[in-house]
Short mmCIF file of C-alpha atoms in Angstrom, two decimals:
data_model
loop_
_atom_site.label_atom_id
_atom_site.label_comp_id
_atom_site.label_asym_id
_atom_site.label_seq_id
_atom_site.Cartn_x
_atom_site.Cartn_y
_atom_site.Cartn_z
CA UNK A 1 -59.12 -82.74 16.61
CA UNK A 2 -61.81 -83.43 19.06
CA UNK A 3 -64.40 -82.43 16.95
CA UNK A 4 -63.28 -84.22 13.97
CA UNK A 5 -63.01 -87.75 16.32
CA UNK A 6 -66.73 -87.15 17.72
CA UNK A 7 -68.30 -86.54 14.23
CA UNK A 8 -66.75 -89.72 13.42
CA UNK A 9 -68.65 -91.53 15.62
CA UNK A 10 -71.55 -89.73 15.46
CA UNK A 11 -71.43 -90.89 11.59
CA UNK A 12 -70.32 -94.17 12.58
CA UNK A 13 -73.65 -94.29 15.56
CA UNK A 14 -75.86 -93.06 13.08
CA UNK A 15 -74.79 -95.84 10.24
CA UNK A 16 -75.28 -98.81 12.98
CA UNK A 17 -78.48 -97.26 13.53
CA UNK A 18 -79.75 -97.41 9.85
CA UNK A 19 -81.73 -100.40 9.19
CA UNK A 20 -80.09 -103.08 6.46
CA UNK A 21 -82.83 -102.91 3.94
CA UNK A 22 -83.39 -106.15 1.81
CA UNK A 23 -82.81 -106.05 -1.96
CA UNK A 24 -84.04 -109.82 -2.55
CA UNK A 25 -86.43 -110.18 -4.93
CA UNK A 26 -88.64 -108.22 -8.13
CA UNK A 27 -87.93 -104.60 -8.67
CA UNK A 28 -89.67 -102.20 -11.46
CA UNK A 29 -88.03 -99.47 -13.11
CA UNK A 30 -90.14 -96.07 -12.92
CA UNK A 31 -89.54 -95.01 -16.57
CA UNK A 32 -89.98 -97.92 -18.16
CA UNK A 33 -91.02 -101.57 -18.08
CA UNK A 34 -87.59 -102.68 -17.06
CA UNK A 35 -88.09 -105.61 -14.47
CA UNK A 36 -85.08 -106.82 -12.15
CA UNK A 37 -84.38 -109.41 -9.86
CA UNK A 38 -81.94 -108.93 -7.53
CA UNK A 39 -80.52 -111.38 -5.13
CA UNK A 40 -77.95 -111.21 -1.94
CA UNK A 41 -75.75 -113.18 -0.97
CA UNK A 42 -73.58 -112.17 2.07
CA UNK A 43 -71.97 -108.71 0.24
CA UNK A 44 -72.55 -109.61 -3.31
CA UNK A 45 -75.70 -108.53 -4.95
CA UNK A 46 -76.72 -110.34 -8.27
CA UNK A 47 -78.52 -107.99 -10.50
CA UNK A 48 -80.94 -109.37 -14.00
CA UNK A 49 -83.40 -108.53 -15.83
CA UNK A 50 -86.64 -110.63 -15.64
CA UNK A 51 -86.54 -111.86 -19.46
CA UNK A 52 -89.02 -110.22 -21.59
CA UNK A 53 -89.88 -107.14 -18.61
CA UNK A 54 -88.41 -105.22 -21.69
CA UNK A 55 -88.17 -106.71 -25.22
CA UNK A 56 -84.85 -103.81 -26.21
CA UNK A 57 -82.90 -105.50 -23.12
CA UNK A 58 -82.37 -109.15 -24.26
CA UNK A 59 -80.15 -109.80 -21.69
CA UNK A 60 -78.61 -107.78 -18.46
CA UNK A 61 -76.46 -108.88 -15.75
CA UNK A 62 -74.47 -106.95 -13.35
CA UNK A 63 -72.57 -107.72 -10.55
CA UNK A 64 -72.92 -105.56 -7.55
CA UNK A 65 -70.51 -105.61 -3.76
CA UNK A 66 -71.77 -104.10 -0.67
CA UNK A 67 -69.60 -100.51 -0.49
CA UNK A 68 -69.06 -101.51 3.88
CA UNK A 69 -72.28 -98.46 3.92
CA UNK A 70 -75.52 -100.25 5.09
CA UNK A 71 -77.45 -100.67 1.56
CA UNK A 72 -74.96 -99.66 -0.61
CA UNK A 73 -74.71 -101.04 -3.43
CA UNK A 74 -71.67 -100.90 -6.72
CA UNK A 75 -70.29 -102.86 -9.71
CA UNK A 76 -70.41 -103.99 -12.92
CA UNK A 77 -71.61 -105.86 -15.58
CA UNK A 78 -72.92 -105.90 -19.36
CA UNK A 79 -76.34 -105.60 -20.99
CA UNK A 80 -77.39 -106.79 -24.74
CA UNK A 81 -79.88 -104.63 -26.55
CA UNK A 82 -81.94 -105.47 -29.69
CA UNK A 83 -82.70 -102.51 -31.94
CA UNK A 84 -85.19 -102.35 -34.67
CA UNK A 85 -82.90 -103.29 -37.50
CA UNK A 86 -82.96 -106.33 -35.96
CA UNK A 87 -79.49 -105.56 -34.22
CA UNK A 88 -77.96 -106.88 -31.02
CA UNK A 89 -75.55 -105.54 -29.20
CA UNK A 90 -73.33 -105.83 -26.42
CA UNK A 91 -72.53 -102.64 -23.71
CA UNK A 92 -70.80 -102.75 -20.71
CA UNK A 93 -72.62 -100.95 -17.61
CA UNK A 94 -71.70 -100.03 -14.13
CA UNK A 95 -74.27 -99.54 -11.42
CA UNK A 96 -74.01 -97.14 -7.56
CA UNK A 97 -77.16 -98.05 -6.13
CA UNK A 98 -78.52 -97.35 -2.34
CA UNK A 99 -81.73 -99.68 -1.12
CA UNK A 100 -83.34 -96.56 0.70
CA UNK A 101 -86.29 -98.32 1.86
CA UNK A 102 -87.59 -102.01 1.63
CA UNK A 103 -89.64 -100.72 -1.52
CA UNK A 104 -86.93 -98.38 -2.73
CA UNK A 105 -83.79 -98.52 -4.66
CA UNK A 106 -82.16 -95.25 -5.98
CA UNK A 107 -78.55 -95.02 -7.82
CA UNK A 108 -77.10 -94.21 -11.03
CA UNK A 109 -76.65 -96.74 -13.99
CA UNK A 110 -74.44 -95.96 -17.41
CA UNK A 111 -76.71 -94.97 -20.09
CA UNK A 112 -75.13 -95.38 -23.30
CA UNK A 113 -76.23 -93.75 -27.26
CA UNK A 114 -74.92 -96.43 -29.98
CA UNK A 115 -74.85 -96.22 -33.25
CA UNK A 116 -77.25 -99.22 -34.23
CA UNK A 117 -75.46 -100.27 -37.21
CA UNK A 118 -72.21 -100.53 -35.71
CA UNK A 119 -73.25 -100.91 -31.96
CA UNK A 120 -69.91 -98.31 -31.97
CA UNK A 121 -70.85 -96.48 -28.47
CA UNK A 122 -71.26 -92.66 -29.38
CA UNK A 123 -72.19 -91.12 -26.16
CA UNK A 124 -71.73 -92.42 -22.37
CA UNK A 125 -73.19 -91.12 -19.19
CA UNK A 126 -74.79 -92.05 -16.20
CA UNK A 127 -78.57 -91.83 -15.56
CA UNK A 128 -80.32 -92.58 -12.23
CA UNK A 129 -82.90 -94.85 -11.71
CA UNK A 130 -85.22 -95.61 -9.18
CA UNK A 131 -86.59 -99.12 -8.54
CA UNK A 132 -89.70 -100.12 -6.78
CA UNK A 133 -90.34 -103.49 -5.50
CA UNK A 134 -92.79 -105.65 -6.97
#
């Protein structure tokens, strides 16, 4: 029982220890051209994409709450994505992300394979993604 209490704080120590990393501002997605600006404000984080960083994603918007863990990061939101038939479509996406560093952002993000005809969701998953600030 002893042991259990002291890791507790130890955890608890080491987490008021960790520097609150800022997530304000322009982020770039490693794989791709994907550009986001994110902005805080007290625990909610405001997640979109800076329009045309990536002429498939029309349109993304997701709506983030600080998990009570310094830089954590997880909600929800939707995305609209133009194919080339012309297409748009609408997909619901939820985001876990953790600002790691005041140039870093890691998580996972639902990636999603739709049928572009139908924009009938065929396949869902989460990818990660890793973010560095602009």
């Amino acid at each position: 029982m002893k042991s259990a209490v002291l890791i507790g704080l130890f955890l608890l120590t080491i987490q008021n220890e960790m520097p609150k990393n800022n997530p304000n501002g322009i982020w770039e997605a490693e794989n791709s051209t994907s550009k986001f600006n994110l902005q805080l404000s007290g625990k909610d984080l405001k997640v979109q994409i800076v329009e045309g960083s990536n002429p498939r994603f029309l349109k993304y918007e997701v709506a983030l709450k600080n998990l009570e863990e310094v830089n954590s990061y997880q909600g929800a939101g939707y995305f609209v994505a133009k194919f080339q038939n012309g297409k748009e479509c609408k997909f619901d996406t939820e985001w876990q992300i953790v600002v790691v560093s005041p140039d870093r952002i890691l998580g996972l993000t639902t990636n999603v394979v739709p049928d572009p005809e139908t924009c009938e969701v065929k396949e869902k998953s989460h990818s990660q993604i890793s973010l560095k600030k602009q």
